[in-house]
PDB file of C-alpha atoms in Angstrom:
ATOM      1  CA  UNK E   1       0.298   0.294  -0.379  1.00 89.00           C
ATOM      2  CA  UNK E   2       2.195   2.884  -1.751  1.00 90.00           C
ATOM      3  CA  UNK E   3       5.464   2.920  -1.941  1.00 92.00           C
ATOM      4  CA  UNK E   4       6.487  -0.145  -4.051  1.00 94.00           C
ATOM      5  CA  UNK E   5       2.514  -0.086  -5.808  1.00 94.00           C
ATOM      6  CA  UNK E   6       3.708   3.920  -6.314  1.00 97.00           C
ATOM      7  CA  UNK E   7       7.183   3.036  -7.488  1.00 97.00           C
ATOM      8  CA  UNK E   8       6.424   0.467 -10.154  1.00 97.00           C
ATOM      9  CA  UNK E   9       3.776   2.380 -11.310  1.00 96.00           C
ATOM     10  CA  UNK E  10       6.029   5.653 -11.887  1.00 97.00           C
ATOM     11  CA  UNK E  11       8.142   3.262 -13.000  1.00 98.00           C
ATOM     12  CA  UNK E  12       5.188   2.427 -15.769  1.00 97.00           C
ATOM     13  CA  UNK E  13       4.774   6.136 -16.657  1.00 97.00           C
ATOM     14  CA  UNK E  14       8.385   6.906 -17.160  1.00 97.00           C
ATOM     15  CA  UNK E  15       8.747   3.773 -19.753  1.00 97.00           C
ATOM     16  CA  UNK E  16       5.666   5.324 -21.577  1.00 97.00           C
ATOM     17  CA  UNK E  17       6.838   8.834 -21.600  1.00 97.00           C
ATOM     18  CA  UNK E  18      10.206   7.812 -23.044  1.00 97.00           C
ATOM     19  CA  UNK E  19       7.759   7.402 -26.430  1.00 97.00           C
ATOM     20  CA  UNK E  20       7.493  10.234 -28.586  1.00 96.00           C
ATOM     21  CA  UNK E  21       3.502  10.454 -28.889  1.00 94.00           C
ATOM     22  CA  UNK E  22       3.412  11.000 -25.301  1.00 95.00           C
ATOM     23  CA  UNK E  23       3.920  14.277 -23.728  1.00 95.00           C
ATOM     24  CA  UNK E  24       5.190  14.900 -20.166  1.00 93.00           C
ATOM     25  CA  UNK E  25       3.403  18.226 -19.735  1.00 93.00           C
ATOM     26  CA  UNK E  26       0.116  16.720 -20.312  1.00 95.00           C
ATOM     27  CA  UNK E  27      -0.419  13.508 -18.200  1.00 97.00           C
ATOM     28  CA  UNK E  28      -3.267  13.339 -15.509  1.00 98.00           C
ATOM     29  CA  UNK E  29      -4.063  10.464 -13.747  1.00 98.00           C
ATOM     30  CA  UNK E  30      -6.887   8.505 -12.904  1.00 98.00           C
ATOM     31  CA  UNK E  31      -7.624   5.643 -10.272  1.00 98.00           C
ATOM     32  CA  UNK E  32     -11.024   4.346  -8.720  1.00 98.00           C
ATOM     33  CA  UNK E  33     -11.130   2.401  -5.197  1.00 96.00           C
ATOM     34  CA  UNK E  34      -7.430   1.238  -4.998  1.00 96.00           C
ATOM     35  CA  UNK E  35      -6.938   3.153  -7.940  1.00 97.00           C
ATOM     36  CA  UNK E  36      -8.492   5.828  -6.207  1.00 98.00           C
ATOM     37  CA  UNK E  37      -5.940   5.146  -2.787  1.00 98.00           C
ATOM     38  CA  UNK E  38      -2.830   4.882  -5.486  1.00 98.00           C
ATOM     39  CA  UNK E  39      -3.549   8.729  -7.470  1.00 98.00           C
ATOM     40  CA  UNK E  40      -4.838   9.976  -3.812  1.00 98.00           C
ATOM     41  CA  UNK E  41      -1.193   8.814  -2.560  1.00 98.00           C
ATOM     42  CA  UNK E  42       0.868   9.551  -5.813  1.00 98.00           C
ATOM     43  CA  UNK E  43      -0.407  13.549  -6.365  1.00 98.00           C
ATOM     44  CA  UNK E  44       0.606  13.587  -2.345  1.00 98.00           C
ATOM     45  CA  UNK E  45       4.393  12.010  -3.285  1.00 98.00           C
ATOM     46  CA  UNK E  46       4.694  14.396  -6.597  1.00 97.00           C
ATOM     47  CA  UNK E  47       3.631  16.844  -8.704  1.00 96.00           C
ATOM     48  CA  UNK E  48       4.129  15.253 -11.839  1.00 95.00           C
ATOM     49  CA  UNK E  49       0.478  15.194 -13.239  1.00 98.00           C
ATOM     50  CA  UNK E  50      -0.961  18.192 -14.527  1.00 98.00           C
ATOM     51  CA  UNK E  51      -4.969  16.538 -13.238  1.00 98.00           C
ATOM     52  CA  UNK E  52      -6.057  13.757 -11.456  1.00 98.00           C
ATOM     53  CA  UNK E  53      -9.718  11.986 -11.204  1.00 98.00           C
ATOM     54  CA  UNK E  54      -9.581  10.517  -7.956  1.00 98.00           C
ATOM     55  CA  UNK E  55     -13.431   7.857  -7.190  1.00 98.00           C
ATOM     56  CA  UNK E  56     -13.674   5.913  -4.522  1.00 98.00           C
ATOM     57  CA  UNK E  57     -10.488   7.034  -2.510  1.00 97.00           C
ATOM     58  CA  UNK E  58      -9.485   5.073   0.702  1.00 95.00           C
ATOM     59  CA  UNK E  59      -7.261   7.858   1.598  1.00 98.00           C
ATOM     60  CA  UNK E  60      -6.976   7.289   5.930  1.00 97.00           C
ATOM     61  CA  UNK E  61      -6.495   3.838   6.415  1.00 96.00           C
ATOM     62  CA  UNK E  62      -7.483   3.984  10.232  1.00 94.00           C
ATOM     63  CA  UNK E  63     -10.361   5.783   9.518  1.00 94.00           C
ATOM     64  CA  UNK E  64     -11.393   3.112   6.361  1.00 94.00           C
ATOM     65  CA  UNK E  65     -10.517   0.323   9.229  1.00 93.00           C
ATOM     66  CA  UNK E  66     -13.517   1.499  11.411  1.00 90.00           C
ATOM     67  CA  UNK E  67     -15.945   2.890   8.608  1.00 92.00           C
ATOM     68  CA  UNK E  68     -15.928   0.560   6.006  1.00 89.00           C
ATOM     69  CA  UNK E  69     -18.130  -2.653   5.285  1.00 86.00           C
ATOM     70  CA  UNK E  70     -14.915  -5.007   4.967  1.00 80.00           C
ATOM     71  CA  UNK E  71     -12.219  -2.257   6.767  1.00 82.00           C
ATOM     72  CA  UNK E  72     -12.532  -4.613  10.192  1.00 80.00           C
ATOM     73  CA  UNK E  73     -11.380  -7.982   8.398  1.00 84.00           C
ATOM     74  CA  UNK E  74      -9.422  -7.008   4.987  1.00 78.00           C
ATOM     75  CA  UNK E  75      -7.404  -4.221   7.388  1.00 80.00           C
ATOM     76  CA  UNK E  76      -5.707  -6.447   8.983  1.00 82.00           C
ATOM     77  CA  UNK E  77      -5.311  -8.965   6.389  1.00 85.00           C
ATOM     78  CA  UNK E  78      -3.922  -6.399   4.181  1.00 84.00           C
ATOM     79  CA  UNK E  79      -2.594  -3.596   6.495  1.00 90.00           C
ATOM     80  CA  UNK E  80      -1.581  -6.296   9.198  1.00 84.00           C
ATOM     81  CA  UNK E  81      -2.732  -4.893  12.392  1.00 90.00           C
ATOM     82  CA  UNK E  82      -5.954  -3.254  13.730  1.00 91.00           C
ATOM     83  CA  UNK E  83      -4.868   0.704  13.379  1.00 93.00           C
ATOM     84  CA  UNK E  84      -4.319   1.172  17.858  1.00 93.00           C
ATOM     85  CA  UNK E  85      -1.317  -2.218  17.230  1.00 93.00           C
ATOM     86  CA  UNK E  86      -0.061  -0.480  13.900  1.00 92.00           C
ATOM     87  CA  UNK E  87      -0.454   3.313  14.423  1.00 94.00           C
ATOM     88  CA  UNK E  88       3.006   4.450  12.850  1.00 95.00           C
ATOM     89  CA  UNK E  89       2.252   2.242   9.733  1.00 92.00           C
ATOM     90  CA  UNK E  90      -1.339   3.577   9.092  1.00 94.00           C
ATOM     91  CA  UNK E  91      -0.152   7.049   9.555  1.00 97.00           C
ATOM     92  CA  UNK E  92       2.904   6.275   7.078  1.00 96.00           C
ATOM     93  CA  UNK E  93       0.283   4.471   4.437  1.00 96.00           C
ATOM     94  CA  UNK E  94      -2.531   7.031   4.512  1.00 97.00           C
ATOM     95  CA  UNK E  95      -2.578   9.121   1.833  1.00 98.00           C
ATOM     96  CA  UNK E  96      -3.871  11.721   4.495  1.00 98.00           C
ATOM     97  CA  UNK E  97      -0.280  11.992   5.531  1.00 98.00           C
ATOM     98  CA  UNK E  98       0.876  13.510   2.541  1.00 98.00           C
ATOM     99  CA  UNK E  99      -2.321  15.704   1.493  1.00 98.00           C
ATOM    100  CA  UNK E 100      -1.079  19.052   2.180  1.00 98.00           C
ATOM    101  CA  UNK E 101       2.466  18.306  -0.307  1.00 98.00           C
ATOM    102  CA  UNK E 102      -0.365  18.352  -3.081  1.00 98.00           C
ATOM    103  CA  UNK E 103      -0.432  20.233  -5.998  1.00 98.00           C
ATOM    104  CA  UNK E 104      -2.489  18.535  -8.921  1.00 98.00           C
ATOM    105  CA  UNK E 105      -5.786  20.174  -9.523  1.00 98.00           C
ATOM    106  CA  UNK E 106      -8.258  17.007  -8.267  1.00 98.00           C
ATOM    107  CA  UNK E 107     -11.502  15.883  -9.149  1.00 98.00           C
ATOM    108  CA  UNK E 108     -12.626  13.613  -6.833  1.00 98.00           C
ATOM    109  CA  UNK E 109     -15.963  11.424  -7.498  1.00 98.00           C
ATOM    110  CA  UNK E 110     -17.928   9.441  -4.669  1.00 98.00           C
ATOM    111  CA  UNK E 111     -21.183   7.418  -4.518  1.00 97.00           C
ATOM    112  CA  UNK E 112     -22.944   8.359  -1.594  1.00 97.00           C
ATOM    113  CA  UNK E 113     -24.110   4.843  -0.985  1.00 97.00           C
ATOM    114  CA  UNK E 114     -20.142   3.766  -1.152  1.00 96.00           C
ATOM    115  CA  UNK E 115     -19.716   1.244   2.198  1.00 96.00           C
ATOM    116  CA  UNK E 116     -16.657  -0.255   0.521  1.00 95.00           C
ATOM    117  CA  UNK E 117     -15.177   2.963   0.327  1.00 96.00           C
ATOM    118  CA  UNK E 118     -17.164   4.944   2.592  1.00 97.00           C
ATOM    119  CA  UNK E 119     -17.888   8.801   1.583  1.00 98.00           C
ATOM    120  CA  UNK E 120     -16.242  10.383   4.485  1.00 97.00           C
ATOM    121  CA  UNK E 121     -13.282   9.249   2.698  1.00 98.00           C
ATOM    122  CA  UNK E 122     -13.299  11.671  -0.327  1.00 98.00           C
ATOM    123  CA  UNK E 123     -14.810  14.587   2.214  1.00 98.00           C
ATOM    124  CA  UNK E 124     -11.647  13.713   3.690  1.00 98.00           C
ATOM    125  CA  UNK E 125      -9.767  14.724   0.965  1.00 98.00           C
ATOM    126  CA  UNK E 126     -11.678  17.134  -0.369  1.00 98.00           C
ATOM    127  CA  UNK E 127     -11.103  18.988   2.638  1.00 98.00           C
ATOM    128  CA  UNK E 128      -7.384  18.437   2.777  1.00 98.00           C
ATOM    129  CA  UNK E 129      -6.838  19.395  -0.758  1.00 98.00           C
ATOM    130  CA  UNK E 130      -8.664  22.212  -0.472  1.00 98.00           C
ATOM    131  CA  UNK E 131      -6.640  23.110   3.135  1.00 98.00           C
ATOM    132  CA  UNK E 132      -3.871  22.878   0.701  1.00 98.00           C
ATOM    133  CA  UNK E 133      -4.449  25.002  -1.874  1.00 98.00           C
ATOM    134  CA  UNK E 134      -5.138  22.309  -4.446  1.00 98.00           C
ATOM    135  CA  UNK E 135      -7.560  23.212  -7.072  1.00 98.00           C
ATOM    136  CA  UNK E 136     -10.399  20.876  -5.918  1.00 98.00           C
ATOM    137  CA  UNK E 137     -13.683  19.741  -7.567  1.00 98.00           C
ATOM    138  CA  UNK E 138     -16.211  17.114  -5.091  1.00 98.00           C
ATOM    139  CA  UNK E 139     -18.811  15.318  -7.255  1.00 98.00           C
ATOM    140  CA  UNK E 140     -20.870  13.538  -4.990  1.00 98.00           C
ATOM    141  CA  UNK E 141     -23.771  10.720  -6.693  1.00 98.00           C
ATOM    142  CA  UNK E 142     -26.843  10.668  -4.398  1.00 97.00           C
ATOM    143  CA  UNK E 143     -27.426   7.087  -3.894  1.00 96.00           C
ATOM    144  CA  UNK E 144     -24.440   5.795  -5.493  1.00 97.00           C
ATOM    145  CA  UNK E 145     -23.150   2.361  -4.132  1.00 95.00           C
ATOM    146  CA  UNK E 146     -19.355   1.276  -4.830  1.00 96.00           C
ATOM    147  CA  UNK E 147     -20.241   0.029  -7.576  1.00 95.00           C
ATOM    148  CA  UNK E 148     -22.749   3.162  -9.496  1.00 95.00           C
ATOM    149  CA  UNK E 149     -20.617   3.247 -12.195  1.00 94.00           C
ATOM    150  CA  UNK E 150     -20.953  -0.123 -13.307  1.00 94.00           C
ATOM    151  CA  UNK E 151     -25.057  -0.640 -12.065  1.00 92.00           C
ATOM    152  CA  UNK E 152     -26.437   2.758 -11.200  1.00 93.00           C
ATOM    153  CA  UNK E 153     -28.772   5.528 -12.558  1.00 95.00           C
ATOM    154  CA  UNK E 154     -27.595   6.225 -16.280  1.00 97.00           C
ATOM    155  CA  UNK E 155     -27.188   9.758 -15.616  1.00 97.00           C
ATOM    156  CA  UNK E 156     -24.844   9.598 -13.146  1.00 97.00           C
ATOM    157  CA  UNK E 157     -22.792   7.316 -15.302  1.00 97.00           C
ATOM    158  CA  UNK E 158     -23.116   9.893 -18.116  1.00 97.00           C
ATOM    159  CA  UNK E 159     -22.367  12.865 -15.286  1.00 98.00           C
ATOM    160  CA  UNK E 160     -19.416  10.869 -14.162  1.00 98.00           C
ATOM    161  CA  UNK E 161     -17.903  10.175 -17.517  1.00 97.00           C
ATOM    162  CA  UNK E 162     -18.210  13.934 -19.190  1.00 98.00           C
ATOM    163  CA  UNK E 163     -17.347  15.466 -15.649  1.00 98.00           C
ATOM    164  CA  UNK E 164     -13.877  13.326 -15.862  1.00 98.00           C
ATOM    165  CA  UNK E 165     -13.286  13.941 -19.774  1.00 97.00           C
ATOM    166  CA  UNK E 166     -13.991  17.862 -19.141  1.00 97.00           C
ATOM    167  CA  UNK E 167     -11.820  17.612 -16.174  1.00 98.00           C
ATOM    168  CA  UNK E 168      -8.903  16.017 -18.329  1.00 97.00           C
ATOM    169  CA  UNK E 169     -10.211  18.301 -21.441  1.00 97.00           C
ATOM    170  CA  UNK E 170      -9.509  21.543 -18.922  1.00 97.00           C
ATOM    171  CA  UNK E 171      -6.408  20.713 -17.416  1.00 98.00           C
ATOM    172  CA  UNK E 172      -4.523  18.870 -19.985  1.00 97.00           C
ATOM    173  CA  UNK E 173      -5.928  20.735 -23.603  1.00 91.00           C
ATOM    174  CA  UNK E 174      -7.788  18.499 -26.123  1.00 74.00           C
ATOM    175  CA  UNK E 175      -6.445  16.391 -28.587  1.00 64.00           C
ATOM    176  CA  UNK E 176      -4.405  17.855 -31.242  1.00 56.00           C
TER     177      UNK E 176
END
């Protein structure tokens, strides 16, 4: 969670940037669920991306442990301990610890009825980014579960797609 995964993903980005058709000045990052975790982690580690879209992030692992429908079981198996037994690990691997360093304009998208990565995770991220002075937008989808992008109301899915594309167009520019 965080460190090695981040290094692996940045190595892939570095390789992609070697291609003549990839513009390092127009790179964005997107992730949802664990990808949302990695997106929120990444923008606290580097400002190399010009825009981010972060969906249903796990932003603070201690609060995730206590509020997710799987947090207390998943947390012990993934994180190796309960929060009070591994305070330093939870802090070191939570994107919330590093959010004050973020600079990347970020759109956060989240279903309000997401019990896997509860809406509070997105809310915490939104406030942390605002406090850091980051251009941030938060799109909340009423009644949206963790899987609203697959089976939610068509209007929500359409809005999500339009917002995501619009965010990247606005911050990365259109196709040349």
